[in-house]
Short mmCIF file of C-alpha atoms in Angstrom, two decimals:
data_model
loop_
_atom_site.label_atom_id
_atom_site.label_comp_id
_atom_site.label_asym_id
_atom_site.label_seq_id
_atom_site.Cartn_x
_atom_site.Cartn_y
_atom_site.Cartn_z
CA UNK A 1 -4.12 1.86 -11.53
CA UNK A 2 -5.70 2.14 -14.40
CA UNK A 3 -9.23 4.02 -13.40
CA UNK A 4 -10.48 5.73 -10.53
CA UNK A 5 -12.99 3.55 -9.56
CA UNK A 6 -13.05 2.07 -6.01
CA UNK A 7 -12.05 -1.42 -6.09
CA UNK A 8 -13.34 -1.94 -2.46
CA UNK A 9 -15.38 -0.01 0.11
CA UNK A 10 -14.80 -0.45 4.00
CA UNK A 11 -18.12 -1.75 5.55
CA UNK A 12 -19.16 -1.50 9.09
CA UNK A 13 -22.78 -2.04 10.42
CA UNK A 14 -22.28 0.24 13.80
CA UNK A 15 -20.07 3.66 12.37
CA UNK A 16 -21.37 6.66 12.16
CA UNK A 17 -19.09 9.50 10.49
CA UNK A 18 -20.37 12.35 11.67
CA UNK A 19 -20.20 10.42 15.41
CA UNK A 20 -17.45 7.98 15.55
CA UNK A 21 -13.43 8.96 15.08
CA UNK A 22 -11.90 7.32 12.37
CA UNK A 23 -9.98 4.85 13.99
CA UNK A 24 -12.91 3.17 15.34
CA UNK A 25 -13.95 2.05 11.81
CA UNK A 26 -13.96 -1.58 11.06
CA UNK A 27 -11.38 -1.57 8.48
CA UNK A 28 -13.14 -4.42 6.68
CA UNK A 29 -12.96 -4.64 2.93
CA UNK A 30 -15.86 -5.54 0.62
CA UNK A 31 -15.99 -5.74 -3.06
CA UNK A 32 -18.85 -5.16 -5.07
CA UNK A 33 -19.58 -8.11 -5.88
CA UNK A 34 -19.38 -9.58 -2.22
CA UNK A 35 -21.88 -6.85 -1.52
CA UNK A 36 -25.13 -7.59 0.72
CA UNK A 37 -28.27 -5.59 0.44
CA UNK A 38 -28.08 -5.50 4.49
CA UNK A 39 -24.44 -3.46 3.84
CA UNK A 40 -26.29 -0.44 2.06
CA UNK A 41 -25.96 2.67 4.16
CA UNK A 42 -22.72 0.71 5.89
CA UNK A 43 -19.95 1.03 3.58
CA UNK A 44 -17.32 3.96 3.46
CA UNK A 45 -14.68 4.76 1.06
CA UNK A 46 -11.01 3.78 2.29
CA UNK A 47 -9.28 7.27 1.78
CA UNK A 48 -12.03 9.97 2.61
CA UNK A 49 -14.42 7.34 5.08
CA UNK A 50 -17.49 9.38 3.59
CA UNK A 51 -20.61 7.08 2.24
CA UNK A 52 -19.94 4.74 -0.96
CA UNK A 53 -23.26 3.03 -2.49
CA UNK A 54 -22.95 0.06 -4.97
CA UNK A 55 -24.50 0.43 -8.55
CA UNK A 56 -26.85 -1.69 -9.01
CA UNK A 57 -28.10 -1.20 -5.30
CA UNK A 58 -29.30 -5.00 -5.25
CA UNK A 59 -26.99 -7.55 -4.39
CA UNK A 60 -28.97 -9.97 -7.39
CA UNK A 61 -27.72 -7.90 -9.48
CA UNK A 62 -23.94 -8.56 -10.44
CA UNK A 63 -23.70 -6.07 -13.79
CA UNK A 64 -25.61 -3.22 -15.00
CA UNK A 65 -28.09 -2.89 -18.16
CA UNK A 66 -25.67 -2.66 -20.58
CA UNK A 67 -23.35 -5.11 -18.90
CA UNK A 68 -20.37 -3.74 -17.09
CA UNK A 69 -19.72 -4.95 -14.06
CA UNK A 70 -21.09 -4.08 -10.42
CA UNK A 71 -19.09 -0.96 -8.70
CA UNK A 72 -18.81 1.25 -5.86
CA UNK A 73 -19.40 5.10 -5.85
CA UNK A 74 -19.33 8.29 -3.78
CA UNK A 75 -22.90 9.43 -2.36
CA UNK A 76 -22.95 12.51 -4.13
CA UNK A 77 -22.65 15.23 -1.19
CA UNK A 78 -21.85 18.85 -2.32
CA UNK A 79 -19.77 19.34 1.21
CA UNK A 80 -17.45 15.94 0.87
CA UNK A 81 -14.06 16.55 1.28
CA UNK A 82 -11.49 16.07 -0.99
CA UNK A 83 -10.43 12.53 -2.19
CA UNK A 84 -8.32 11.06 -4.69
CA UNK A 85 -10.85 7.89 -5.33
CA UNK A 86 -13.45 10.50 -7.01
CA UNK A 87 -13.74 10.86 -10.42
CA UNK A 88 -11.18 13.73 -11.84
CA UNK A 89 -7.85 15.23 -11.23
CA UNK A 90 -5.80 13.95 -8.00
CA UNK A 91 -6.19 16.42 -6.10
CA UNK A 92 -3.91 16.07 -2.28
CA UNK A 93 -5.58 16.87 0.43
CA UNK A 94 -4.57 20.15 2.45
CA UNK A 95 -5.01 21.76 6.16
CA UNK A 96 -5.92 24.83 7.99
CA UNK A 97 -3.69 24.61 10.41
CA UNK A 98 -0.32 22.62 11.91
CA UNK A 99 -2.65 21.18 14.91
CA UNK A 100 -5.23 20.01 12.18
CA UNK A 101 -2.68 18.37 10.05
CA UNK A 102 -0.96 16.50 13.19
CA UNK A 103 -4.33 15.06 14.16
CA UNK A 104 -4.76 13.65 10.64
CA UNK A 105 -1.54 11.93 10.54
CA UNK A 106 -1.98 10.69 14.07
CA UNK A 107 -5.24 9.37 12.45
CA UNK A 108 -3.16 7.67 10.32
CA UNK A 109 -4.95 9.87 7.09
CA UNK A 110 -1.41 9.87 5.58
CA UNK A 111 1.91 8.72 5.97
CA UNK A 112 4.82 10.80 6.22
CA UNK A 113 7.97 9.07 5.44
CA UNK A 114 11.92 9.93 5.46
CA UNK A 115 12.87 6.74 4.90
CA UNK A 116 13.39 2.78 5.28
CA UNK A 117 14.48 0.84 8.08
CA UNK A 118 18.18 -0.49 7.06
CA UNK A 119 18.44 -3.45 9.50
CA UNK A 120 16.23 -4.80 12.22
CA UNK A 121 15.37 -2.67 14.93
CA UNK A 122 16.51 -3.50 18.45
CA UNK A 123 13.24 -3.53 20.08
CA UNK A 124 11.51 -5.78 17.55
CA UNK A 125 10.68 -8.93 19.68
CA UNK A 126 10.04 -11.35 16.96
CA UNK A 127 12.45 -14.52 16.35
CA UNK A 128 8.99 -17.49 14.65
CA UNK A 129 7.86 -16.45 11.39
CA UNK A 130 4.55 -17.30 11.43
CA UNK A 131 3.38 -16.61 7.02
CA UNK A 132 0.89 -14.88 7.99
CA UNK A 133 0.62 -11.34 9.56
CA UNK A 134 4.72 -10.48 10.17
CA UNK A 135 4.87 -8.76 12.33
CA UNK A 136 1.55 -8.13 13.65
CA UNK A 137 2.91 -5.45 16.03
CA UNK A 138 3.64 -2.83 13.18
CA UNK A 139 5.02 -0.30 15.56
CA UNK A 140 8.10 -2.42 15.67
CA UNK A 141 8.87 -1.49 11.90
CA UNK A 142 8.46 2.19 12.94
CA UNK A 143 11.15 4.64 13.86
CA UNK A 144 10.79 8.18 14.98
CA UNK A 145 11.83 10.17 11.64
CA UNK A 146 13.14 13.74 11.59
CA UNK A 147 10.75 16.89 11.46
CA UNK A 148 9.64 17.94 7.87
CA UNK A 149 8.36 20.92 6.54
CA UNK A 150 5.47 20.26 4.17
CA UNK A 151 3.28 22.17 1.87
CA UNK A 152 -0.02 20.76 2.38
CA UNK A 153 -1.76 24.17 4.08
CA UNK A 154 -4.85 25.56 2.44
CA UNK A 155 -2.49 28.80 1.65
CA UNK A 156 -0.27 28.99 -1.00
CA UNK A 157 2.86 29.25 0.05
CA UNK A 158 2.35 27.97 3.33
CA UNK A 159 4.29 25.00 5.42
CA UNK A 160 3.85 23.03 8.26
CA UNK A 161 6.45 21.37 10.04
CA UNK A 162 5.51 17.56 10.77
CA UNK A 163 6.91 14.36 12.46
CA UNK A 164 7.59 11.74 10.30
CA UNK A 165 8.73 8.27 10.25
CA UNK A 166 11.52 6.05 9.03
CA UNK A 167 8.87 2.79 8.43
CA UNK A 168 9.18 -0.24 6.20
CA UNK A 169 7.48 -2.23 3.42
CA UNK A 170 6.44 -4.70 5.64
CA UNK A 171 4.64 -2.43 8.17
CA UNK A 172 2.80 -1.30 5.00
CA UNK A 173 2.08 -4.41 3.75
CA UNK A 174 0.58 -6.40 6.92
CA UNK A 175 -2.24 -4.56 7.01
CA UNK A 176 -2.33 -3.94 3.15
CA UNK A 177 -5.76 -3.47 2.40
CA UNK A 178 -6.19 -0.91 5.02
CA UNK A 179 -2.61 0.74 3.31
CA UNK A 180 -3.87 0.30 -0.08
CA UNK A 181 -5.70 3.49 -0.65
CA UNK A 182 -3.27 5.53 2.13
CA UNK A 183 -1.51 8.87 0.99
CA UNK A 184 1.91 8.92 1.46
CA UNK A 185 4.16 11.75 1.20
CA UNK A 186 8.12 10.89 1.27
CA UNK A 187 10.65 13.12 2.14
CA UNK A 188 13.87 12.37 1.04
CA UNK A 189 17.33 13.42 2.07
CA UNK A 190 17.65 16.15 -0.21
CA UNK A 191 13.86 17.68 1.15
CA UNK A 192 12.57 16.72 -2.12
CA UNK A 193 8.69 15.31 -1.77
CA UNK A 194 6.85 13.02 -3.55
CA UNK A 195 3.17 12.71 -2.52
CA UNK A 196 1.22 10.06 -3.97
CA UNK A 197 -1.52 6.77 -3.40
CA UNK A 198 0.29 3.66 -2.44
CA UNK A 199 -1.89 1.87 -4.90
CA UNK A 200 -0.48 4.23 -7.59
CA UNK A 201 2.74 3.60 -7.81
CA UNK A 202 2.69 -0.12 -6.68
CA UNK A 203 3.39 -2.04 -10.21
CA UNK A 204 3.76 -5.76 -10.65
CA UNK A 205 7.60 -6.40 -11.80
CA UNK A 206 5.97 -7.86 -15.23
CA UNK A 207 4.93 -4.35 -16.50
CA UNK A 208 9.02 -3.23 -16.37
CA UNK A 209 10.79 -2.77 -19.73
CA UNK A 210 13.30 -0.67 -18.68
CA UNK A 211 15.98 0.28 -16.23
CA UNK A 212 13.99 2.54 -13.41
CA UNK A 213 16.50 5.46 -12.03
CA UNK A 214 14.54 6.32 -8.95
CA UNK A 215 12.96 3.81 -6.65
CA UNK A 216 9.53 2.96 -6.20
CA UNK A 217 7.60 0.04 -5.12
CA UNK A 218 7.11 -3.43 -6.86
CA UNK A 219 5.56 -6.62 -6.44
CA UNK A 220 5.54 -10.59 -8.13
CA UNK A 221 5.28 -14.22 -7.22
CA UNK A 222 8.05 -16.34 -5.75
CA UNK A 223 9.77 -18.60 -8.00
CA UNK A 224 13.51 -19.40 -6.53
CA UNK A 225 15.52 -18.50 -4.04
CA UNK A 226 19.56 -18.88 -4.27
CA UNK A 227 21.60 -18.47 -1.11
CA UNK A 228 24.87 -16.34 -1.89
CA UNK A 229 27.94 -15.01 0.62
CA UNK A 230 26.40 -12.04 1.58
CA UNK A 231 22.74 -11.62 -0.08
CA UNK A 232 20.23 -14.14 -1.32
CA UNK A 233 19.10 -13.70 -4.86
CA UNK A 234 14.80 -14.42 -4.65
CA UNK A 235 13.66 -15.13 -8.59
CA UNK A 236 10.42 -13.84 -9.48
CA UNK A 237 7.68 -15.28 -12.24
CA UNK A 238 7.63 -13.83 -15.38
CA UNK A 239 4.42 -14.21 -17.18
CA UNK A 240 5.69 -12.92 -20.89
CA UNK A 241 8.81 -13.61 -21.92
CA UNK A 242 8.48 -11.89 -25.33
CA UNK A 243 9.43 -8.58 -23.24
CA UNK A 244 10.94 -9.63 -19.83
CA UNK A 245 13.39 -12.72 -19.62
CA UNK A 246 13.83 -13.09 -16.13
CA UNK A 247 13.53 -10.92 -12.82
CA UNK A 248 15.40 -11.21 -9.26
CA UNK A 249 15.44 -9.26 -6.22
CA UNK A 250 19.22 -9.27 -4.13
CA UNK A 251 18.38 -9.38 -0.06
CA UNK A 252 21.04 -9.32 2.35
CA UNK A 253 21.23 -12.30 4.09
CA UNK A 254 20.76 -11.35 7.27
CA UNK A 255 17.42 -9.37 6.30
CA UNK A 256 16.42 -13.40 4.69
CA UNK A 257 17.63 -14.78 7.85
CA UNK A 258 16.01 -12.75 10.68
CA UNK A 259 12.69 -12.80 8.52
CA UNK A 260 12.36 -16.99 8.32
CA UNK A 261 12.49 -16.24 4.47
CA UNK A 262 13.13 -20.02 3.90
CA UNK A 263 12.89 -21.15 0.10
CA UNK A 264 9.96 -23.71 1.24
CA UNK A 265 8.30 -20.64 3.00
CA UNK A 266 8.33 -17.93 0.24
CA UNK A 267 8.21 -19.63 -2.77
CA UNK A 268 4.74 -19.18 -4.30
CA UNK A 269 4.32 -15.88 -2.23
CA UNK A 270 4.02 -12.22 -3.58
CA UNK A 271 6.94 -9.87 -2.24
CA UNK A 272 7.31 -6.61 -2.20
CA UNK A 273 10.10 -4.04 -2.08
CA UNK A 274 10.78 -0.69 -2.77
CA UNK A 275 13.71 -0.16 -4.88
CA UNK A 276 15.90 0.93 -8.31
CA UNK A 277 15.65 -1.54 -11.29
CA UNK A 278 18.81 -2.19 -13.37
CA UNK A 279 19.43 -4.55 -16.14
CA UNK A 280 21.06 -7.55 -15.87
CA UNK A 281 21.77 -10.07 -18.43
CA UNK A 282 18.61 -10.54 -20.32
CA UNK A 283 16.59 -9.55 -17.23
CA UNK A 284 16.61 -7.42 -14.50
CA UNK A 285 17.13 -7.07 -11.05
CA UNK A 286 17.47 -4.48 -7.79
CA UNK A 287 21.23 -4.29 -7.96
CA UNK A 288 21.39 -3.47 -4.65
CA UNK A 289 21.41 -5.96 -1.67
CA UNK A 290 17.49 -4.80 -0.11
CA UNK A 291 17.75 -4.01 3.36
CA UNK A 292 15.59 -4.87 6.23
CA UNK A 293 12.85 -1.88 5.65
CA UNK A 294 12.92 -2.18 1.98
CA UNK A 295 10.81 -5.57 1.59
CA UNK A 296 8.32 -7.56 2.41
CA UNK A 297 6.14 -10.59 2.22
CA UNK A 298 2.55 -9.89 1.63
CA UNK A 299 0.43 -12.10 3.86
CA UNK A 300 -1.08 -14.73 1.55
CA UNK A 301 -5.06 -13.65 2.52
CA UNK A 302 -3.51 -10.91 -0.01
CA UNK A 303 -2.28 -12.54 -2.70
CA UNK A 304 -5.50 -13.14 -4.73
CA UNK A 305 -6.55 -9.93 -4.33
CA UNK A 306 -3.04 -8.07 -5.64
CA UNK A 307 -3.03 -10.46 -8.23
CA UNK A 308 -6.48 -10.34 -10.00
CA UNK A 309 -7.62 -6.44 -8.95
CA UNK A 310 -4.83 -4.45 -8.74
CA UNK A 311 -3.64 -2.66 -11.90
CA UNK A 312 -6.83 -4.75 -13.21
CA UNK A 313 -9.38 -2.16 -12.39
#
């Protein structure tokens, strides 16, 4: 992202923060310029839940006096906790205790991961893909991950030890708004962390121009899809071809298969996966054959909004 600024605020008309637990919040996203004067008061931000207000206050108004656009802001509040949407450094949150940071993961606050799913998991009921929300049911994409020790007390030096999870791209995805501002923290095998804003490092496969050692998360729009022995290769648009030639993503076919990922179906869609990039020809690609955890289709309700806001900010 290129700015700070809150893209969307959460509005519900009945929450009260200093009342209500967070999971009770309405999770529904408004932009500013789909505000209402009847939201004011109503809207919270999607990482800290405290109080946003649109400038200009009045819905009539779309841009300011000098002309930039309509935006959401932080009621200023000398007591809010921290959050990375605020203007300044990114600053992580932290905890006073073990109990305090369990309740704020079971919250669903942040995510801790240890990795991705690498096929499909035995209790996941699902055979229709429906285009929409799959799978609605994100607990099927979840696995119990191992216990981590993190460094997210308010003492220096200090760890807790956590649950995690080994999750997937799609369980992020289906509810992608609502994941969109989410901290993550990801553990990997060597106990190495990397704590950051989904939104962060989510970049649109058009913005590569070179090889990318360790993985991270992309996106782009359906173009092809070519069936192969053991993995389908899914082509993705390229919008400049001055510095990108061509871009695929390598799924195993059984990920394609058990998904419904039909070339009628997905073409025209934005996926997502988390992986390496490599070069390839005059292109590139994910080299590896993606397993089940490590992509997704974004539900289309989505697609708009990943296309024109994010990295657009």
């Amino acid at each position: 992202m290129s700015s700070r600024r809150l893209v969307f605020a959460f509005y519900d008309p009945h929450w009260v923060r200093e009342r209500d637990p967070i999971p009770l919040l309405s999770q529904t996203p408004v932009t500013a310029l789909e505000y209402e004067n009847l939201m004011e008061k109503k809207l919270y931000c999607p990482q800290c839940y405290e109080s946003i207000i649109r400038v200009p206050c009045d819905e009539n108004k779309p841009t300011l006096s000098d002309g930039k656009v309509a935006y959401f802001r932080h009621v200023l509040n000398d007591n809010h906790p921290p959050c990375n949407l605020r203007s300044g450094p990114v600053v992580g949150r932290s905890y006073a205790t073990e109990e305090e940071a369990r309740r704020a993961i079971e919250d669903e606050e942040f995510i801790v991961l240890t990795g991705f799913m690498q096929a499909k998991p035995a209790n996941n009921p699902r055979e229709d893909w429906d285009g929409e929300e799959d799978p609605s049911e994100t607990h099927f994409e979840d696995a119990n991950g191992r216990p981590v020790d993190l460094p997210i007390a308010r003492h220096r030096g200090q760890e807790f030890k956590l649950p995690s999870k080994i999750s997937s791209v799609q369980a992020l995805v289906v509810n992608f708004l609502k994941n969109y501002y989410r901290e993550i923290i990801l553990v990997k095998d060597d106990n190495s962390v990397s704590r950051f804003l989904f939104c962060d490092v989510l970049k649109n496969i058009n913005l590569i121009n070179d090889e990318v050692i360790h993985p991270s998360f992309y996106f782009g729009v359906v173009t092809d899809v070519d069936e192969w022995a053991s993995h389908n290769t899914i082509w993705l648009r390229v919008d400049n071809r001055a510095n990108l030639q061509d871009f695929r993503v390598k799924v195993k076919n059984e990920v394609v298969n058990d998904r419904g990922w039909t070339k009628e179906r997905i073409v025209g869609r934005v996926i997502v996966f988390y992986s390496t990039i490599r070069s390839v020809g005059t292109g590139y690609w994910t080299y590896n054959d993606l397993c089940w955890g490590e992509v997704a289709i974004l539900p289309a309700k989505y697609n708009d909004f990943i296309l024109t806001q994010h990295n657009n900010d």
